[in-house]
Amino acid sequence: MTVETREARQPIILLTPALSTIGLLLIVPLGFVVVYSFWLRTATGADQVGFFLDNWVESLTDPFYRDILLNTIKIALITTVVCALAGYPTAYFIARSNGNRLVLLLLLMLPFWISYIIRTMSWINILGVSGAFNWALMSVGLTSEPIQMLYNEATVILGLVHFLLPFMILNVYVSLEGIDRTLEDAACSLGANRWRAFLEVTLPLSLPGLAAGGLLCFVLGAGTYITPLVLGGPTDAMFANLVFEAIITQLNWPLGSALSLMLLVVLGAVVMVYNRYLGMTQLMKGLQ
Amino acid sequence: MDNTKRYERLLERYGNGDLSRRKFLGLLGAAGLAYGVQMPFSKGALAAVSEVRFDGWGGVVSEAFRKHAFDPYTNATGINVVDGTFGGGDEYLSRVKASQPGEYNIAHLSGVFDYARYHNLGLASELNEANIPNLANVIPKLIDVFRNVTGGTLSCVPYDYGTTGLAYNRKFISDDEMKEKGARILLEEKFKNKIGGWSDWRTRIWYGSLQTGQNPNGAEDMDAVWDAIRTHRDLALKYWNSGAELMSLLAEEEIYVTEGWSGRIYALQEQGHDIGYYDPPNSFGWQECLFVMKGSPMAECEELLNFMLERDTAVAVAEGQNYPPALDPNKVDLGKKVPTLPAFDPTGTLNGLTFADPAYWNGNEAEWSKTFGRVQKGY
């Protein structure tokens, strides 16, 4: 075997374990989901094997699914914007703080040590009728009756922001950390005040991090079903809840497969658009 | 045949001259090699059954099972009971469908309609009733409905029964008002955002039928039922998804009125909450069974079922989970607490309870569960 041949084979050999894992854990199951989406559910709940387009026709033409999908995108977008507005100043503060940066980063990671479901349910104890917030309001005499704050779209967004904010902060922080701070000083020395230097120099340079955080928040937010289930009212469903119901409640795995692929295509399209204009490199930085 | 016997036979054949020394040593070596390289799984498969998996509803129900049935059973037999939980029969069925035969063994299923669904999907086992002598003490009516589904045989033993009636906070709703309004109290505008409801499509349609004055096992005007469900949805603060959530919503006064499971409401009352419970006419009665999945270790499962139907075990579990046991009060002394539980029928006939007709509900399941999914989300 020549040296060239051996060198050409080395990447394949080194990549084999990773590619095999991805193939087994991602590609093969996805293939099953694709196959399932063309089957049919019978009246008894059993699946009818075959090639039927019924689930796809229903998923793509029924306005019910379209409306819930649009609502999901709306909620995910609002969540992303709120995360960006709340996350950027926080990330900026951490990046510019001296000495205690590690402690702040540790505090940022702390919520990940608690189960996402527990974190979501904690809002019931905070915003519930007997929760801490209502108790505080009544204790200081601001209200005589507890205010109904839970189980609506706003609390769903709140729960999502709580879940996704660290992802945004970390991405923006990584981006801000990579900016040469002397650039701001240079802008100031040329006559810009601090605010203008931030707007003209720091913000544009940190946009890739903001975009990466936004992408993560959007994709994760649009794919969640626990938050609307725990914090939403009767009509606050997101698209993943439809997949859950089709598969779990209605035992209609074929339709659930078609719906989940639909969501995958939409979110995949968002990722592709991001990759086309900003590239995935920044996202990788934020995840490291 | 075990390995020792196999070696003894080889030695005997060698001793009788049927095998050459070379062949005898070769076979012995091959046997040793086979034993040495066998997988851990095969050792497990050859071993006696050491555990049985049981899945139930969680919360106080699972606690009662664990304390009064599983731990004593393990102490008595050495067989460990691994218990899991589920939020509803649909969710559990989905898990079973995705599993391998034998992975799930016994489930605490609710309603004859679930029993029929499992049977229709080919998941039903066939119990050897001779191994469950305590079945003789069970209310006959509860057994017969299951036999009718599976052609005379049984895949489960009935275990308890209860109702899904109306639970209300007495601070805001009086007993008289509840009795006067019955199921329609869930459509009262003045309780907007203080009304709850289970996210289960059957319960919603059952109560929609009651609210529109129809037979819950044979509604003729489904449009009216869906309208009632929509009205309830618009007034409701939250559809609850589990017994724990039901108890939390009532205890925290997030909601004042909802349908509720009789045993869970009794548990709230025991905790000191002033929550009333009322079964309106044709309230949703149900029976629960211990269903054995196809592919389970039958002898061990039957032993566990018989153990759980022992009078002392069944009464202790009933007192723990607050649902009357399936044991016939005419044959078995059920103690002091059980007769005080909601839905308890001292006659053992259960004529006062309305159960879901499995043919009616399962026949409409595909359409109604899907429609409810849409109505629930504002359509």
XYZ file of C-alpha atoms in Angstrom:
667
model
C 0.000 0.000 0.000
C 1.423 3.359 -0.982
C 1.717 6.244 1.434
C -0.830 8.208 -0.625
C -3.380 5.399 -0.449
C -2.863 5.019 3.283
C -3.237 8.746 3.851
C -6.370 8.805 1.707
C -7.889 6.033 3.830
C -6.991 7.518 7.191
C -9.840 10.060 7.387
C -12.355 7.365 6.467
C -10.997 5.032 9.130
C -10.980 7.778 11.743
C -14.473 8.918 10.840
C -15.966 5.421 10.758
C -16.951 5.246 14.474
C -18.613 8.673 14.359
C -20.351 8.017 11.055
C -21.529 4.594 12.214
C -22.958 6.118 15.385
C -24.756 8.851 13.460
C -26.013 6.301 10.967
C -27.339 3.978 13.645
C -28.789 6.580 15.981
C -29.993 9.194 13.491
C -30.188 8.070 9.884
C -31.672 4.609 10.456
C -34.401 5.798 12.891
C -35.168 8.681 10.541
C -35.520 6.151 7.745
C -38.039 4.240 9.875
C -39.995 7.454 10.442
C -40.042 8.136 6.698
C -41.292 4.610 5.974
C -43.894 4.865 8.754
C -45.265 8.092 7.301
C -46.488 6.165 4.259
C -48.377 3.549 6.277
C -51.925 3.860 7.538
C -53.542 3.452 10.937
C -56.467 1.038 10.980
C -59.563 1.406 13.142
C -58.181 -0.997 15.770
C -54.977 0.999 16.151
C -52.834 -1.459 14.197
C -50.755 -0.167 11.284
C -51.482 -1.053 7.684
C -48.227 -1.561 5.838
C -48.054 -0.145 2.308
C -47.428 3.004 0.354
C -50.195 5.490 1.066
C -49.980 9.221 0.602
C -52.983 9.930 2.864
C -50.953 11.181 5.833
C -48.914 13.523 3.686
C -51.958 14.848 1.848
C -53.665 15.469 5.187
C -50.609 17.080 6.790
C -49.977 19.405 3.872
C -53.517 20.399 2.960
C -55.354 20.556 6.286
C -55.462 24.191 7.512
C -55.505 22.909 11.114
C -51.885 21.760 10.875
C -50.844 24.861 8.948
C -52.369 27.162 11.584
C -50.714 25.346 14.495
C -47.405 25.376 12.605
C -47.678 29.134 12.059
C -48.566 29.637 15.706
C -45.554 27.535 16.706
C -43.291 29.665 14.518
C -44.798 32.798 16.041
C -44.193 31.599 19.617
C -40.651 30.465 18.757
C -39.908 33.844 17.137
C -41.220 35.844 20.090
C -39.205 33.625 22.432
C -36.085 34.157 20.337
C -36.528 37.944 20.326
C -37.104 38.039 24.100
C -34.065 35.819 24.622
C -31.980 38.130 22.431
C -33.147 41.255 24.265
C -32.594 39.728 27.680
C -29.544 37.680 26.782
C -27.399 40.259 25.008
C -26.966 42.672 27.944
C -26.303 39.731 30.254
C -23.676 38.288 27.918
C -22.135 41.750 27.511
C -21.968 42.179 31.271
C -20.291 38.782 31.728
C -17.832 39.392 28.886
C -16.853 42.803 30.244
C -16.717 41.850 33.911
C -13.291 41.464 35.429
C -12.316 38.776 37.890
C -15.665 37.110 38.565
C -16.373 35.968 35.005
C -15.944 32.293 35.836
C -18.381 32.565 38.727
C -20.937 34.253 36.471
C -20.517 31.577 33.828
C -20.937 28.906 36.473
C -24.153 30.577 37.634
C -25.324 30.587 34.041
C -24.756 26.851 33.779
C -26.436 26.032 37.093
C -29.974 25.675 35.680
C -28.757 22.856 33.415
C -28.144 20.762 36.523
C -31.889 20.706 37.201
C -34.349 18.775 35.046
C -36.024 20.872 32.378
C -39.455 19.620 33.492
C -38.793 20.583 37.110
C -37.608 24.027 35.992
C -40.780 24.440 33.944
C -43.006 23.307 36.787
C -41.307 25.692 39.189
C -43.295 28.504 37.561
C -46.458 27.028 39.051
C -45.045 27.737 42.504
C -43.967 31.201 41.460
C -46.921 32.470 39.422
C -49.730 30.267 40.718
C -52.707 31.574 42.660
C -50.999 30.389 45.852
C -47.555 31.102 44.423
C -44.774 33.334 45.655
C -45.553 36.261 43.343
C -49.212 36.474 44.304
C -48.281 36.089 47.951
C -45.847 38.984 47.658
C -48.399 41.186 45.869
C -51.030 40.541 48.524
C -48.540 40.903 51.363
C -47.642 44.437 50.338
C -51.299 45.276 49.691
C -51.023 45.768 45.927
C -53.920 43.403 45.378
C -56.517 41.828 47.615
C -57.215 38.828 45.383
C -54.670 36.575 43.703
C -54.165 37.340 40.029
C -54.544 34.544 37.498
C -51.206 34.524 35.710
C -50.670 30.922 34.644
C -51.865 28.768 31.760
C -51.818 31.114 28.794
C -49.553 31.867 25.845
C -47.539 34.386 27.849
C -46.551 31.758 30.425
C -45.628 29.358 27.625
C -43.257 31.996 26.230
C -41.962 32.708 29.724
C -41.237 29.009 30.266
C -39.455 28.803 26.906
C -37.376 31.890 27.651
C -36.416 30.375 30.997
C -35.312 27.212 29.203
C -33.523 28.837 26.256
C -31.954 31.996 27.640
C -28.649 30.330 28.655
C -28.162 29.121 25.065
C -28.492 32.690 23.807
C -26.214 34.144 26.478
C -23.481 31.580 25.870
C -23.447 32.183 22.127
C -23.361 35.952 22.435
C -20.733 35.717 25.164
C -18.455 33.618 22.949
C -18.879 36.134 20.164
C -18.163 39.125 22.421
C -15.136 37.397 23.880
C -13.634 37.115 20.411
C -13.838 40.838 19.723
C -10.675 42.840 20.162
C -11.569 45.396 22.849
C -9.072 47.909 21.538
C -11.378 48.398 18.533
C -13.898 50.140 20.803
C -11.119 52.262 22.246
C -10.017 53.139 18.738
C -13.570 54.220 17.847
C -13.685 56.386 20.966
C -10.331 57.944 20.164
C -11.767 58.898 16.790
C -14.595 60.829 18.433
C -17.350 58.291 19.037
C -18.904 58.088 22.482
C -19.213 54.680 24.234
C -22.750 54.066 22.985
C -21.881 54.915 19.399
C -18.741 52.786 19.588
C -20.891 49.906 20.764
C -23.423 50.425 17.965
C -20.837 50.840 15.220
C -18.200 48.333 16.331
C -19.183 45.817 19.005
C -22.751 45.076 17.953
C -21.973 44.356 14.287
C -19.037 42.158 15.234
C -21.138 40.183 17.720
C -24.036 39.618 15.319
C -22.851 36.135 14.275
C -23.094 35.052 17.945
C -26.506 36.628 18.252
C -27.623 34.825 15.112
C -26.253 31.506 16.342
C -28.045 31.938 19.676
C -31.181 32.939 17.826
C -31.036 29.842 15.671
C -30.627 27.564 18.669
C -33.444 29.280 20.569
C -35.755 29.152 17.577
C -35.145 25.510 16.693
C -35.314 24.256 20.281
C -38.331 26.455 21.049
C -40.282 25.346 17.993
C -39.694 21.690 18.792
C -40.790 21.660 22.423
C -44.030 20.186 23.731
C -43.472 19.996 27.497
C -43.721 23.739 28.132
C -47.168 24.237 26.509
C -48.337 21.044 28.194
C -47.345 22.251 31.659
C -47.780 26.020 31.400
C -50.286 26.395 28.565
C -54.058 26.675 28.629
C -56.447 24.464 26.682
C -55.715 26.131 23.328
C -51.989 26.848 23.715
C -50.674 23.922 21.720
C -47.544 23.865 19.593
C -46.763 21.641 16.641
C -44.812 19.091 18.699
C -47.959 18.609 20.794
C -49.743 17.463 17.628
C -47.017 14.889 17.026
C -47.304 13.761 20.651
C -51.079 13.433 20.389
C -51.017 11.621 17.063
C -48.541 9.074 18.367
C -49.542 8.757 22.016
C -53.239 9.600 22.263
C -54.508 8.544 18.863
C -51.956 5.750 18.399
C -51.614 7.028 14.845
C -47.891 6.550 14.319
C -48.034 7.002 10.544
C -49.678 10.436 10.813
C -47.390 11.357 13.711
C -44.399 10.403 11.542
C -45.592 12.599 8.672
C -46.159 15.521 11.065
C -42.761 15.130 12.708
C -41.071 15.065 9.297
C -42.989 18.194 8.356
C -41.622 19.978 11.426
C -38.163 18.615 10.670
C -38.280 20.012 7.121
C -39.397 23.455 8.325
C -36.726 23.649 11.024
C -34.170 22.156 8.648
C -34.961 24.920 6.153
C -34.307 27.530 8.839
C -30.945 25.930 9.623
C -30.059 25.822 5.925
C -30.880 29.498 5.466
C -28.720 30.287 8.485
C -25.890 28.159 7.147
C -26.149 29.801 3.711
C -25.663 33.309 5.075
C -23.752 32.880 8.349
C -22.249 29.394 8.312
C -22.297 26.821 11.083
C -18.848 27.717 12.434
C -20.205 30.320 14.844
C -22.784 27.857 16.160
C -20.071 25.320 16.876
C -18.123 27.935 18.823
C -21.115 28.616 21.029
C -21.653 24.950 21.739
C -18.043 24.326 22.714
C -31.374 -31.222 30.325
C -28.735 -29.550 32.487
C -24.993 -29.649 31.807
C -24.200 -32.126 34.584
C -26.668 -34.669 33.166
C -25.251 -34.149 29.688
C -21.678 -34.865 30.892
C -22.852 -37.932 32.828
C -24.441 -39.337 29.660
C -21.287 -38.687 27.645
C -19.243 -40.472 30.307
C -21.675 -43.382 30.286
C -21.466 -43.722 26.483
C -17.658 -43.566 26.672
C -17.657 -46.152 29.437
C -19.923 -48.440 27.360
C -17.538 -48.160 24.439
C -19.988 -46.240 22.251
C -17.556 -43.347 21.950
C -13.859 -43.371 21.200
C -11.554 -41.603 23.635
C -10.705 -39.032 20.969
C -14.393 -38.328 20.263
C -15.270 -38.238 23.977
C -12.565 -35.673 24.695
C -13.561 -33.688 21.600
C -17.217 -33.497 22.675
C -16.195 -32.619 26.220
C -13.962 -29.828 24.904
C -16.723 -28.517 22.645
C -19.169 -28.480 25.562
C -16.643 -26.604 27.689
C -16.076 -24.103 24.882
C -19.827 -23.586 24.414
C -20.262 -22.946 28.136
C -17.324 -20.586 28.230
C -18.365 -18.402 25.330
C -22.105 -18.247 25.967
C -23.490 -14.736 26.271
C -24.661 -13.300 29.571
C -28.134 -13.082 28.007
C -28.361 -16.813 27.520
C -27.413 -17.364 31.144
C -30.245 -15.005 32.077
C -32.669 -16.780 29.790
C -31.906 -20.109 31.352
C -32.291 -18.757 34.860
C -35.601 -18.680 36.679
C -37.717 -15.525 36.389
C -36.445 -13.109 38.996
C -38.609 -10.065 38.307
C -41.947 -8.977 36.920
C -42.673 -5.528 35.532
C -45.808 -3.721 36.678
C -47.022 -0.383 35.283
C -49.638 1.785 36.957
C -50.945 5.281 37.462
C -48.292 6.624 39.815
C -48.911 8.834 42.843
C -50.880 7.470 45.791
C -51.974 4.490 43.688
C -48.418 3.326 43.040
C -47.453 4.021 46.631
C -50.289 1.771 47.800
C -49.262 -1.009 45.427
C -45.627 -0.787 46.436
C -46.278 -0.765 50.155
C -49.127 -3.230 50.459
C -48.602 -5.611 47.566
C -45.204 -5.587 45.848
C -42.897 -5.488 48.853
C -44.773 -8.258 50.727
C -44.917 -10.306 47.499
C -41.156 -9.958 46.996
C -40.540 -10.936 50.605
C -42.762 -13.993 50.191
C -41.549 -15.206 46.786
C -38.156 -13.630 46.124
C -39.475 -12.266 42.824
C -38.812 -8.573 42.444
C -41.578 -6.327 41.102
C -40.264 -3.476 38.962
C -42.925 -0.800 38.830
C -43.285 1.955 36.255
C -45.929 4.615 35.831
C -47.962 6.185 33.051
C -50.223 9.207 32.766
C -52.922 7.495 30.723
C -53.871 4.300 28.938
C -53.163 5.774 25.497
C -49.629 6.739 26.414
C -48.962 3.314 27.875
C -50.367 1.489 24.863
C -48.032 3.474 22.657
C -45.075 2.375 24.770
C -46.157 -1.261 24.701
C -46.607 -1.106 20.944
C -42.990 -0.005 20.596
C -41.667 -2.722 22.931
C -40.583 -6.318 22.537
C -42.863 -9.124 23.802
C -42.157 -9.732 27.464
C -40.721 -6.279 28.109
C -43.943 -5.156 29.797
C -45.798 -7.688 31.920
C -48.680 -6.415 34.022
C -50.565 -3.141 33.635
C -53.186 -1.484 35.804
C -55.584 -0.727 32.975
C -58.720 1.331 33.244
C -61.981 0.494 31.564
C -63.139 -2.459 29.543
C -62.513 -0.412 26.383
C -58.765 -0.546 27.081
C -58.962 -4.293 27.644
C -60.685 -4.623 24.254
C -58.069 -2.439 22.543
C -55.198 -4.532 23.866
C -57.016 -7.683 22.815
C -57.647 -6.281 19.325
C -53.968 -5.450 18.949
C -52.978 -9.019 19.789
C -51.408 -8.088 23.128
C -53.645 -10.234 25.331
C -52.409 -13.309 27.180
C -54.565 -16.149 28.440
C -54.618 -16.656 32.188
C -54.761 -20.064 33.791
C -57.513 -19.344 36.291
C -56.661 -22.459 38.298
C -53.538 -20.583 39.411
C -55.647 -17.685 40.718
C -58.028 -19.220 43.267
C -58.773 -15.802 44.790
C -60.580 -14.901 41.575
C -63.576 -16.690 43.105
C -64.004 -13.750 45.515
C -64.273 -11.118 42.787
C -67.619 -9.505 41.909
C -68.930 -11.712 39.046
C -70.246 -8.772 37.012
C -66.735 -7.326 36.800
C -65.314 -10.599 35.477
C -68.078 -11.304 32.980
C -67.591 -8.116 30.956
C -63.954 -9.067 30.373
C -64.839 -12.642 29.430
C -67.263 -11.338 26.818
C -64.443 -9.471 25.083
C -61.972 -12.371 24.972
C -64.367 -15.188 24.143
C -64.712 -16.668 27.623
C -61.076 -16.575 28.685
C -59.401 -13.873 30.790
C -56.277 -11.817 30.201
C -56.712 -9.847 33.413
C -58.238 -9.892 36.850
C -60.566 -7.052 37.886
C -58.993 -5.155 40.753
C -60.862 -2.013 41.695
C -63.492 0.399 40.514
C -64.367 4.040 40.881
C -66.007 6.985 39.199
C -64.990 10.151 37.429
C -67.416 12.527 39.120
C -67.471 16.226 39.894
C -64.959 17.661 42.327
C -65.536 21.154 43.688
C -64.110 23.560 46.209
C -66.708 24.026 48.942
C -65.405 27.497 49.698
C -66.850 28.672 46.392
C -69.497 26.102 45.462
C -72.050 24.725 47.899
C -73.224 21.118 47.931
C -76.724 22.312 47.036
C -75.522 24.268 44.022
C -73.534 21.275 42.824
C -76.504 18.919 43.122
C -78.766 21.388 41.396
C -76.503 22.020 38.426
C -74.824 18.614 38.077
C -72.577 18.190 35.034
C -73.678 21.558 33.620
C -71.760 23.342 36.372
C -68.708 22.866 34.151
C -70.364 25.246 31.674
C -71.079 28.020 34.192
C -69.860 31.376 32.889
C -69.329 32.716 36.419
C -66.573 30.158 36.974
C -64.662 31.112 33.843
C -60.948 30.377 34.282
C -61.718 28.462 37.456
C -62.907 25.343 35.687
C -60.704 22.365 34.892
C -61.088 19.140 32.981
C -59.203 15.982 32.097
C -57.578 16.084 28.659
C -58.969 12.603 27.945
C -61.294 12.610 24.930
C -63.599 9.935 26.371
C -64.198 11.871 29.563
C -64.832 15.066 27.625
C -67.379 13.361 25.378
C -68.990 11.562 28.327
C -69.496 14.837 30.165
C -70.522 16.587 26.951
C -73.235 13.960 26.624
C -74.406 14.526 30.202
C -74.379 18.297 29.712
C -76.617 17.951 26.660
C -78.992 15.502 28.352
C -77.915 12.482 26.307
C -77.023 8.907 27.060
C -73.220 8.836 27.503
C -73.142 5.380 25.919
C -75.192 6.392 22.907
C -75.252 10.107 22.156
C -77.272 10.838 19.042
C -76.563 14.530 18.614
C -72.774 14.673 18.498
C -72.790 18.259 17.225
C -74.388 19.309 20.507
C -71.768 17.307 22.415
C -68.898 18.987 20.553
C -70.485 22.390 21.176
C -70.642 21.624 24.897
C -66.988 20.558 24.824
C -66.075 23.817 23.065
C -67.996 25.850 25.643
C -66.204 24.027 28.436
C -62.849 24.547 26.710
C -63.413 28.302 26.481
C -64.294 28.501 30.165
C -61.555 26.173 31.369
C -58.275 27.370 32.774
C -56.457 24.128 32.137
C -56.886 20.558 30.970
C -55.060 18.427 33.487
C -52.979 15.477 32.332
C -52.428 13.401 35.460
C -53.883 12.683 38.884
C -51.077 14.648 40.506
C -51.897 17.700 38.399
C -55.601 17.342 39.214
C -54.835 17.326 42.938
C -52.429 20.243 42.636
C -54.888 22.428 40.696
C -57.657 21.833 43.247
C -55.457 22.094 46.323
C -53.825 25.324 45.140
C -57.259 26.780 44.276
C -56.198 27.360 40.689
C -59.551 25.824 39.785
C -62.781 25.482 41.755
C -64.504 22.732 39.827
C -63.553 19.907 37.491
C -64.291 16.264 36.913
C -62.041 14.174 39.101
C -61.168 10.617 39.962
C -63.012 9.542 43.086
C -59.955 8.105 44.843
C -57.792 11.153 44.210
C -60.483 13.469 45.529
C -60.851 11.300 48.611
C -57.074 11.608 49.087
C -57.413 15.407 48.947
C -60.196 15.258 51.541
C -58.001 13.092 53.757
C -55.295 15.758 53.487
C -57.752 18.272 54.928
C -58.797 20.142 51.782
C -62.455 21.136 51.717
C -63.114 19.551 48.338
C -66.539 18.054 47.671
C -67.220 15.112 45.382
C -70.487 14.455 43.602
C -71.465 11.771 41.138
C -74.144 13.241 38.878
C -76.706 10.856 37.336
C -74.879 8.589 34.856
C -71.514 9.625 36.247
C -68.560 7.967 34.521
C -68.062 4.615 36.257
C -65.046 2.513 35.485
C -63.339 -0.599 36.639
C -59.642 -1.241 36.624
C -57.941 -4.516 36.028
C -54.502 -6.046 36.260
C -53.813 -6.997 32.663
C -51.129 -9.494 31.711
C -49.377 -8.849 28.401
C -48.710 -11.585 25.921
C -45.159 -12.902 26.264
C -45.009 -12.393 30.039
C -43.875 -15.112 32.465
C -47.381 -16.406 33.116
C -46.849 -18.524 36.231
C -45.110 -15.680 38.077
C -47.688 -13.147 36.909
C -50.572 -15.372 37.964
C -48.939 -15.838 41.336
C -48.669 -12.078 41.745
C -52.301 -11.571 40.689
C -53.482 -14.179 43.173
C -51.389 -12.544 45.872
C -52.892 -9.159 45.064
C -56.412 -10.562 45.239
C -55.809 -11.918 48.751
C -58.303 -10.231 51.029
C -55.694 -8.536 53.236
C -53.641 -7.291 50.277
C -56.635 -6.078 48.277
C -58.162 -4.230 51.235
C -54.832 -2.655 52.194
C -54.269 -1.470 48.612
C -57.861 -0.197 48.412
C -57.420 1.769 51.616
C -54.159 3.149 50.299
C -55.344 4.175 46.851
C -58.921 5.029 47.947
C -60.701 2.944 45.313
C -62.989 0.066 46.387
C -61.532 -3.359 45.561
C -63.152 -5.699 43.057
C -63.797 -8.208 45.853
C -67.430 -9.091 46.435
C -68.596 -7.547 49.744
C -71.056 -10.456 50.043
C -68.167 -12.919 50.215
C -65.357 -10.948 51.835
C -65.235 -8.643 54.831
C -63.853 -5.388 53.435
C -63.104 -3.748 56.764
C -64.155 -0.306 57.978
C -62.648 2.177 55.540
C -63.607 0.636 52.197
C -67.388 1.077 52.724
C -66.788 4.807 53.212
C -64.942 5.264 49.921
C -66.683 7.116 47.087
C -68.354 4.851 44.494
C -68.419 1.853 46.881
C -71.358 -0.474 46.203
C -72.310 -2.521 49.287
C -74.577 -4.814 47.248
C -71.763 -6.081 45.031
C -73.978 -5.751 41.964
C -72.630 -2.386 40.768
C -76.042 -1.670 39.276
C -75.810 1.945 40.410
C -72.780 2.689 38.246
C -72.756 3.430 34.515
C -69.768 1.891 32.773
C -68.487 2.741 29.301
C -69.746 0.414 26.582
C -66.517 -0.826 24.920
C -68.124 -1.434 21.521
C -69.548 2.107 21.406
C -66.364 3.851 22.526
C -63.833 1.757 20.634
C -65.970 1.907 17.503
C -65.723 5.691 17.499
C -62.241 6.037 18.951
C -60.329 6.902 15.772
C -62.720 9.658 14.741
C -63.487 11.133 18.147
C -59.968 11.186 19.526
C -58.859 13.048 16.417
C -61.779 15.476 16.490
C -61.195 16.163 20.161
C -57.548 16.939 19.404
C -58.788 19.747 17.172
C -61.618 20.976 19.370
C -59.210 21.090 22.297
C -56.995 23.524 20.372
C -59.724 25.973 19.546
C -61.323 24.430 16.443
